[in-house]
Amino acid sequence: MEYEVTIGLEVHCEVSSATKMFSKGINGYNEIPNSNVNQVDLAFPGILPTVNEEALKKGIKMALALNCEVPDVLMFDRKNYYYPDLPKGFQITQSKKPIGTNGYINVYVGDKVKRIDIVDIHIEEDTASLDHYDTYSLINYNRAGVPLFETVTAPCMHSVDEAIAFLDALRKIFLYTGVSEARLDRGQMRCDVNVSIAPVGSNVLGTRVEIKNIPSFINVKGAIIAEIERQKEALKNGEEIYQETRRYDENDGKTYRMREKVDGVDYKYFTEPNIPPYRISNELIEEVRNTLPRLQFERIDEYVNKYEVSLVDAKSIVKEKSVADYYEEVIKLGVNPKIASNWMANTVLGYLNKEEKDINDIYLTPNMLAEIIEMVESNKISSKQGKDVFNKVLEENKEPKVIVDELGIKQIANEDELRVIVNEVLNENMNMVEQYKNGKNLFNFFVGQVMKKTSGQANPALANKIMKEEIDKRWK
Amino acid sequence: MLLEDMIKSNNNLVKESLEKANKYQEEYNSFVTIIDNANNDKDGMLKGIPYGIKDNFSTKGILSTASSNILKNYVPFFDATVYEKLNNAGAVCIGKTVLDELAMGGSGTTGHTGAVKNPWDKTRLIGGSSAGSASSVALGIVPFAIGSDTGDSVRKPAIYGGIVGYKPTYGLISRYGLFPFACSLDHVGIFTRSVKDVSIVLDTIKGYDEKDMTSLKVETPSFYENINSNVKGKKLFYIKELLDINNYKDDMDEELVSIFDNFKKSIELCKELGMEVSEVSIDKRLLEAVFPTYFAISCAEATSNNSNLTGIIFGPRGEGASIDEIMFDARTKGFSELIKRRFVLGSYILQKENQEKLFLNAGRIRRLIVDKFTELFKEYDALILPGSGSVAPTFKSEDIDKLSDRYLLLENHMAIGNFGGFPSISIPSGFVNNMPIGLSLTSGVLEDQKLLDIAYALEGKMEYKGQIAKGDN
């Protein structure tokens, strides 16, 4: 039987901020364990939460980026459960009025656009981190209270590729907006995956299974694939799929049952009484909206549809906001966007990847790149010379004009001048011309000789054209 | 001596206060900790004035137990805002006072160091939960003491102790550093022996605190400087159903008759001051709902608020093979049965299947009650009622019938002030069977000055200002 897969994601992302979500404690998870904690983070008796306004604004920013509705009143709720990673015995989160609801984003899955519906994004505080050893566990409270945003999608994805494309797009939004560093290597993004399968054409979803706390996209992929296979196998054998929570073991690529019934835990949610309802004014929303950068999808759309950039190039350029911003700077200087995109996707990104450098750290400014492209486009230098200049600029930290002068490169683009040289070459190689006439393909050899004579300064296209004309003359 | 007079005095008040504290400690058990080397170099309005503070306020370097075994060795490393402000004003904290365990209770008998006794009669309780703060003021050990009031935990023991007890508008005093019982109902409160003294302490500890988001960003002029006994034309009301003898048929006794007589006399005094007093009828079902509503909300919030007490980060570490067992053991040993009972109830009330019916409905009833009184406070300046339906009970009293009207109506109306965050004050108004009784006055939100004025004027018509229990009877 053919099955359709349905996937929903819950993505936790740690937010960059000076202080924690509800305390003045420093948000510095990676420093010496338990060095960034205060009485509020450790829930000593008598402490009270205070809302971090920077993080609140970032919450609004993300809600807007995900096209969500922002409520008019800010409210928080308590989620009650006992665990040593949760000093208060409850987590302050948002269940009744999340900072964003009913949103969506468009993402590219390959070359197709897919709309992903966002149920909500809410603000909460992270727990401490626990390391378990054989006979003891270590707790690091640096992470306790770090602002955390949880994004919940609708069950609207139907393949691993769609899920990964969404995660990648979401991560890019966190990076573009500066809300989070979203570093996967530091566990700043963690994911719960809900997977169900149902026979193709069925209008009822299958039983949902949740796989909790997956730290990397590769493991999300592994977990989904493993879980789909497990469920298919179970159905094939006539077994029932239970609503349960499972975990993914990356070592053997399988999922294992943690507990039955996803909704089995009663967190006894109720409104946090220590944070009075706070009005989110339209002015505040607009203030935040003005800080929202153009996001990845919007830029790809513009590059491809307005500038006729290839989808592949557009996707590589927008991978990092700084690269996309750089590209747009170059365009603003009057360079043809399509030509600029070739330079960006091939030459610039090629260099950055090879040298493992950040675009903000290189000597070559958008102005310089525009200058090099202009010289090539106006035939002042050949495109090969353009690449040489590009490399020299980066090697020697000198402006393109200086490099051009130093190398003494210019292009012979004068037809008469070139025609003289072409005829020189042909006259010097009469027997080769004979062979050419007898069918030996020596055309490129002749052009090569022209390039050699001019120390590479002949415009190759023009040299080709004139060579062809002169040979044709002699042919007759 | 009243606080106002002490401010002008040059005596070594702290030394005297400590002597009294130690002298009365064994008999009355006001304190968990007496700070024998108490001193404060800071200069301010309250320089050299001794005071006591309930042991559920965080005091840096000083044991803060909340009268519970689970915190019996807990020494905080940060100060409650109230304590910090009093320190900055030069006041000298001479002791941490006994409370009902974790401020849950109204008898003053459940603290881990034993029951607090009523200075007017040692066979009687002083009430709670701010029992030690009430007794230390009633005994004349200190001119004022700080308490916390979630249902009536300052105002009720003030009635039983023949002193003044006040809780302000919610948010006028920061709760930072007050161990929470039920945060939406918790207020910092003040005990003194005169209304004017309340205004002095209030001026010192009031104000917005960035550490408490529920504290109000309002500027209030000095309550002390503005206190005014001219209350002519002010309109008071009492609730008909609470004073209707027909509602107490089986429960009626001489004591209650005397309390009602005293109330009638007080009403006459109000009229003599030029105030109008009206009788207002309120749906009895709403009044009967005050206590169950209070209980549901407070237990629910309390069970969550006290979930930090697991012995993992602070407090006695439990034993066990797993983290769950360790926390379970610490909480099993750390709390008394009464507390566990409240936590179980609170947890039950918050459970998904009960929340709508118990917790959310309690919130809705709270809203109905608050709306009703907010509306009344638009028309009237204050609500006046008897402070209690009896004098302080004896330790041997049988359990009160908590479903009787006498209990539901007369012993629990003060929680209305907590529901709405209304300012509310208790003042002594006489004696029945040689035990003090008093009046409860409540006004609308942020009408603290008006409330203090009315209480101040009434106090002036009576002879109980500054009274101190003998202490050795």
XYZ file of N, CA and C in Angstrom, chain A residues 306-458:
459
model
N 12.629 39.135 -11.226
C 12.860 40.485 -11.723
C 14.209 40.575 -12.450
N 15.198 39.925 -11.895
C 16.550 40.056 -12.453
C 16.942 38.901 -13.354
N 16.087 37.899 -13.440
C 16.353 36.709 -14.261
C 17.618 35.980 -13.842
N 17.892 36.013 -12.566
C 19.007 35.246 -12.020
C 18.542 33.799 -11.953
N 19.470 32.848 -12.150
C 19.050 31.444 -12.059
C 18.702 31.132 -10.605
N 17.759 30.206 -10.424
C 17.321 29.853 -9.065
C 18.505 29.347 -8.242
N 19.366 28.568 -8.886
C 20.519 28.010 -8.173
C 21.421 29.138 -7.658
N 21.710 30.105 -8.535
C 22.565 31.219 -8.121
C 21.872 32.049 -7.032
N 20.589 32.309 -7.240
C 19.850 33.120 -6.264
C 19.911 32.456 -4.894
N 19.702 31.140 -4.879
C 19.733 30.427 -3.589
C 21.110 30.519 -2.940
N 22.170 30.419 -3.769
C 23.499 30.504 -3.126
C 23.758 31.896 -2.587
N 23.275 32.907 -3.300
C 23.553 34.282 -2.845
C 22.821 34.592 -1.538
N 21.588 34.087 -1.395
C 20.822 34.451 -0.187
C 21.135 33.572 1.017
N 22.018 32.594 0.833
C 22.313 31.717 1.961
C 22.716 32.510 3.188
N 23.496 33.553 2.953
C 23.844 34.422 4.069
C 23.397 35.831 3.768
N 22.816 36.451 4.782
C 22.273 37.791 4.597
C 23.379 38.750 4.158
N 24.572 38.606 4.744
C 25.652 39.537 4.430
C 26.020 39.439 2.947
N 25.970 38.230 2.380
C 26.301 38.043 0.964
C 25.209 38.665 0.096
N 23.942 38.411 0.492
C 22.829 38.976 -0.275
C 22.871 40.513 -0.220
N 23.160 41.042 0.970
C 23.255 42.503 1.109
C 24.366 43.061 0.208
N 25.475 42.348 0.162
C 26.639 42.741 -0.655
C 26.235 42.781 -2.130
N 25.555 41.705 -2.523
C 25.094 41.603 -3.911
C 24.202 42.799 -4.245
N 23.298 43.117 -3.334
C 22.362 44.211 -3.607
C 23.082 45.556 -3.657
N 24.162 45.666 -2.885
C 24.991 46.877 -2.957
C 25.592 47.012 -4.350
N 26.099 45.885 -4.864
C 26.731 45.888 -6.190
C 25.722 46.320 -7.249
N 24.493 45.769 -7.120
C 23.448 46.128 -8.090
C 23.130 47.623 -8.020
N 23.073 48.111 -6.788
C 22.749 49.525 -6.594
C 23.749 50.420 -7.308
N 24.979 49.916 -7.534
C 26.005 50.716 -8.194
C 25.846 50.688 -9.712
N 24.770 50.058 -10.175
C 24.455 50.123 -11.592
C 24.875 48.905 -12.396
N 25.405 47.893 -11.722
C 25.843 46.698 -12.439
C 24.617 45.871 -12.828
N 24.669 45.290 -13.998
C 23.585 44.415 -14.442
C 23.410 43.269 -13.433
N 22.201 43.104 -12.880
C 21.994 42.129 -11.799
C 22.327 40.699 -12.206
N 22.017 40.373 -13.454
C 22.262 38.994 -13.902
C 23.769 38.730 -13.953
N 24.495 39.704 -14.518
C 25.954 39.548 -14.616
C 26.569 39.553 -13.207
N 26.074 40.455 -12.373
C 26.579 40.508 -10.995
C 26.324 39.184 -10.289
N 25.172 38.553 -10.549
C 24.855 37.296 -9.866
C 25.845 36.209 -10.261
N 26.297 36.206 -11.559
C 27.298 35.218 -11.965
C 28.596 35.402 -11.195
N 28.995 36.652 -11.095
C 30.218 36.946 -10.336
C 30.072 36.520 -8.876
N 28.922 36.859 -8.300
C 28.717 36.542 -6.874
C 28.718 35.031 -6.661
N 27.878 34.333 -7.446
C 27.672 32.904 -7.208
C 28.936 32.108 -7.507
N 29.694 32.543 -8.524
C 30.873 31.752 -8.893
C 32.147 32.294 -8.260
N 32.520 33.508 -8.669
C 33.824 34.020 -8.269
C 33.875 34.351 -6.770
N 32.918 35.173 -6.321
C 32.987 35.638 -4.930
C 32.758 34.484 -3.952
N 31.646 33.755 -4.132
C 31.374 32.658 -3.193
C 32.423 31.564 -3.292
N 32.927 31.351 -4.518
C 33.989 30.361 -4.699
C 35.192 30.727 -3.841
N 35.546 31.991 -3.901
C 36.695 32.461 -3.107
C 36.409 32.305 -1.610
N 35.223 32.771 -1.186
C 34.891 32.728 0.257
C 34.890 31.294 0.768
N 34.313 30.401 -0.008
C 34.261 29.005 0.432
C 35.656 28.400 0.519
N 36.471 28.694 -0.513
C 37.812 28.121 -0.557
C 38.653 28.646 0.611
N 38.539 29.943 0.837
C 39.366 30.560 1.887
C 38.690 30.512 3.264
N 37.439 30.010 3.310
C 36.651 29.987 4.544
C 36.619 31.360 5.198
N 36.244 32.332 4.375
C 36.210 33.698 4.893
C 34.788 34.237 4.908
N 34.574 35.265 5.712
C 33.296 35.947 5.779
C 33.358 37.145 4.843
N 32.265 37.393 4.153
C 32.266 38.475 3.152
C 32.563 39.832 3.793
N 32.229 39.965 5.071
C 32.484 41.242 5.749
C 33.966 41.433 6.061
N 34.726 40.348 5.976
C 36.129 40.431 6.376
C 37.083 40.578 5.191
N 36.567 40.638 3.968
C 37.499 40.707 2.827
C 37.706 42.162 2.390
N 38.849 42.372 1.728
C 39.237 43.727 1.328
C 38.344 44.265 0.216
N 37.901 43.361 -0.622
C 37.118 43.753 -1.803
C 35.735 44.278 -1.413
N 35.493 45.555 -1.691
C 34.185 46.133 -1.356
C 33.244 45.973 -2.557
N 31.944 46.156 -2.331
C 31.004 46.118 -3.462
C 31.426 47.089 -4.553
N 31.958 48.256 -4.174
C 32.442 49.226 -5.149
C 33.528 48.651 -6.041
N 34.479 47.965 -5.426
C 35.605 47.406 -6.185
C 35.114 46.321 -7.132
N 34.188 45.476 -6.612
C 33.682 44.413 -7.469
C 32.955 45.027 -8.667
N 32.174 46.049 -8.410
C 31.443 46.710 -9.492
C 32.429 47.277 -10.518
N 33.516 47.812 -10.041
C 34.543 48.388 -10.907
C 35.151 47.315 -11.820
N 35.487 46.158 -11.226
C 36.073 45.058 -12.004
C 35.081 44.601 -13.072
N 33.805 44.415 -12.654
C 32.798 43.940 -13.610
C 32.649 44.961 -14.747
N 32.671 46.224 -14.372
C 32.515 47.279 -15.384
C 33.643 47.215 -16.413
N 34.877 47.010 -15.943
C 36.028 46.952 -16.851
C 35.889 45.785 -17.818
N 35.389 44.662 -17.281
C 35.217 43.490 -18.143
C 34.104 43.754 -19.148
N 33.008 44.288 -18.665
C 31.844 44.490 -19.523
C 32.115 45.515 -20.617
N 32.974 46.488 -20.335
C 33.251 47.501 -21.357
C 34.490 47.135 -22.176
N 34.870 45.850 -22.050
C 35.995 45.323 -22.833
C 37.334 45.993 -22.545
N 37.421 46.688 -21.428
C 38.719 47.261 -21.106
C 39.698 46.165 -20.755
N 39.177 45.134 -20.089
C 40.018 43.962 -19.819
C 39.189 42.732 -20.161
N 39.876 41.613 -20.376
C 39.150 40.383 -20.703
C 38.569 39.812 -19.421
N 37.671 38.850 -19.571
C 37.073 38.300 -18.365
C 38.104 37.496 -17.590
N 39.036 36.901 -18.314
C 40.093 36.190 -17.593
C 40.950 37.178 -16.798
N 41.225 38.304 -17.428
C 41.979 39.342 -16.707
C 41.174 39.855 -15.515
N 39.870 39.912 -15.691
C 38.986 40.331 -14.592
C 39.172 39.429 -13.384
N 39.196 38.124 -13.620
C 39.382 37.173 -12.519
C 40.757 37.369 -11.872
N 41.763 37.628 -12.733
C 43.110 37.846 -12.191
C 43.117 39.070 -11.275
N 42.487 40.134 -11.772
C 42.442 41.359 -10.968
C 41.730 41.080 -9.640
N 40.584 40.375 -9.719
C 39.827 40.005 -8.522
C 40.738 39.318 -7.492
N 41.481 38.325 -7.973
C 42.347 37.577 -7.050
C 43.468 38.435 -6.483
N 44.051 39.266 -7.366
C 45.163 40.115 -6.911
C 44.705 41.142 -5.872
N 43.512 41.698 -6.109
C 42.960 42.672 -5.155
C 42.902 42.028 -3.766
N 42.404 40.790 -3.731
C 42.246 40.108 -2.445
C 43.586 39.667 -1.865
N 44.517 39.342 -2.774
C 45.832 38.901 -2.287
C 46.627 40.063 -1.726
N 46.578 41.187 -2.444
C 47.487 42.276 -2.099
C 46.813 43.453 -1.417
N 45.485 43.341 -1.202
C 44.734 44.424 -0.581
C 44.992 45.762 -1.266
N 44.881 45.750 -2.604
C 45.049 46.985 -3.367
C 43.822 47.173 -4.242
N 43.550 48.400 -4.585
C 42.358 48.671 -5.386
C 42.517 48.130 -6.801
N 41.403 47.773 -7.465
C 41.470 47.180 -8.802
C 42.279 48.023 -9.789
N 42.087 49.348 -9.787
C 42.814 50.211 -10.735
C 44.313 50.068 -10.563
N 44.738 50.037 -9.304
C 46.157 49.918 -8.994
C 46.694 48.608 -9.547
N 45.924 47.524 -9.346
C 46.357 46.209 -9.839
C 46.478 46.233 -11.364
N 45.469 46.814 -12.034
C 45.483 46.870 -13.497
C 46.730 47.601 -13.981
N 47.037 48.719 -13.335
C 48.232 49.472 -13.721
C 49.498 48.670 -13.479
N 49.566 48.097 -12.303
C 50.778 47.340 -11.940
C 51.034 46.199 -12.900
N 49.980 45.491 -13.270
C 50.132 44.353 -14.174
C 50.312 44.818 -15.613
N 50.048 46.087 -15.817
C 50.151 46.639 -17.164
C 49.128 46.023 -18.089
N 48.054 45.512 -17.516
C 47.096 44.877 -18.411
C 46.118 45.882 -18.969
N 45.915 45.704 -20.254
C 44.865 46.424 -20.921
C 44.423 45.499 -22.033
N 43.430 45.866 -22.738
C 42.957 44.965 -23.757
C 43.102 45.611 -25.128
N 43.597 44.805 -26.091
C 43.625 45.327 -27.456
C 42.274 45.013 -28.062
N 41.497 46.056 -28.202
C 40.150 45.876 -28.707
C 39.966 46.710 -29.970
N 41.131 47.140 -30.499
C 41.101 47.926 -31.726
C 41.208 46.974 -32.917
N 40.201 46.994 -33.788
C 40.132 46.008 -34.886
C 41.334 46.080 -35.823
N 41.707 47.287 -36.201
C 42.825 47.441 -37.151
C 44.110 46.895 -36.557
N 44.333 47.274 -35.329
C 45.547 46.828 -34.625
C 45.601 45.298 -34.575
N 44.445 44.691 -34.222
C 44.385 43.240 -34.109
C 44.558 42.557 -35.477
N 43.964 43.215 -36.515
C 44.033 42.604 -37.864
C 45.489 42.481 -38.338
N 46.291 43.477 -37.986
C 47.707 43.430 -38.338
C 48.376 42.228 -37.663
N 48.079 42.063 -36.379
C 48.700 40.962 -35.627
C 48.229 39.613 -36.159
N 46.904 39.506 -36.478
C 46.357 38.250 -37.015
C 47.096 37.871 -38.297
N 47.286 38.877 -39.176
C 47.966 38.574 -40.437
C 49.426 38.203 -40.225
N 50.051 38.845 -39.251
C 51.427 38.459 -38.888
C 51.489 36.981 -38.547
N 50.558 36.546 -37.672
C 50.534 35.153 -37.232
C 50.333 34.225 -38.430
N 49.387 34.572 -39.296
C 49.101 33.698 -40.432
C 50.305 33.632 -41.389
N 50.966 34.811 -41.577
C 52.129 34.829 -42.473
C 53.293 34.020 -41.911
N 53.413 34.055 -40.609
C 54.538 33.337 -39.973
C 54.290 31.830 -39.967
N 53.073 31.398 -40.223
C 52.744 29.980 -40.112
C 52.070 29.472 -41.390
N 52.690 29.762 -42.513
C 52.080 29.436 -43.794
C 51.790 27.944 -43.944
N 52.783 27.092 -43.531
C 52.537 25.667 -43.723
C 51.395 25.149 -42.842
N 51.208 25.773 -41.672
C 50.080 25.400 -40.815
C 48.764 25.789 -41.492
N 48.809 26.962 -42.153
C 47.601 27.410 -42.864
C 47.245 26.377 -43.939
N 48.323 25.830 -44.604
C 48.086 24.797 -45.616
C 47.382 23.598 -44.989
N 47.946 23.176 -43.860
C 47.349 22.016 -43.174
C 45.899 22.297 -42.791
N 45.652 23.520 -42.342
C 44.291 23.918 -41.955
C 43.348 23.765 -43.141
N 43.874 24.229 -44.302
C 43.075 24.119 -45.514
C 42.777 22.665 -45.833
N 43.735 21.753 -45.473
C 43.521 20.338 -45.739
C 42.654 19.661 -44.677
N 42.145 20.477 -43.808
C 41.144 19.920 -42.861
C 41.622 19.774 -41.431
N 42.826 20.128 -41.143
C 43.284 20.004 -39.751
C 42.760 21.203 -38.943
N 42.147 20.908 -37.813
C 41.523 21.999 -37.022
C 42.567 22.755 -36.222
N 43.069 23.816 -36.791
C 44.138 24.577 -36.143
C 43.700 25.989 -35.761
N 42.368 26.209 -35.824
C 41.870 27.569 -35.582
C 42.289 28.096 -34.208
N 42.102 27.257 -33.205
C 42.431 27.695 -31.838
C 43.930 27.944 -31.686
N 44.725 27.162 -32.445
C 46.174 27.385 -32.412
C 46.511 28.798 -32.883
N 45.843 29.214 -33.995
C 46.126 30.559 -34.539
C 45.731 31.643 -33.529
N 44.531 31.476 -32.926
C 44.088 32.478 -31.936
C 45.056 32.515 -30.762
N 45.519 31.321 -30.361
C 46.473 31.224 -29.255
C 47.739 32.002 -29.562
N 48.187 31.914 -30.817
C 49.380 32.642 -31.218
C 49.165 34.152 -31.106
N 47.925 34.590 -31.445
C 47.601 36.014 -31.329
C 47.690 36.447 -29.860
N 47.112 35.609 -28.982
C 47.125 35.927 -27.551
C 48.559 36.003 -27.062
N 49.389 35.080 -27.554
C 50.780 35.020 -27.137
C 51.519 36.298 -27.545
N 51.317 36.672 -28.811
C 51.970 37.871 -29.340
C 51.568 39.128 -28.562
N 50.304 39.126 -28.071
C 49.820 40.338 -27.387
C 49.936 40.212 -25.870
N 50.660 39.177 -25.423
C 50.763 38.886 -23.978
C 49.372 38.800 -23.347
N 48.443 38.176 -24.087
C 47.103 37.944 -23.530
C 46.212 39.161 -23.538
N 46.684 40.231 -24.165
C 45.888 41.452 -24.080
C 44.850 41.608 -25.187
N 44.921 40.727 -26.161
C 43.912 40.821 -27.223
C 42.554 40.420 -26.681
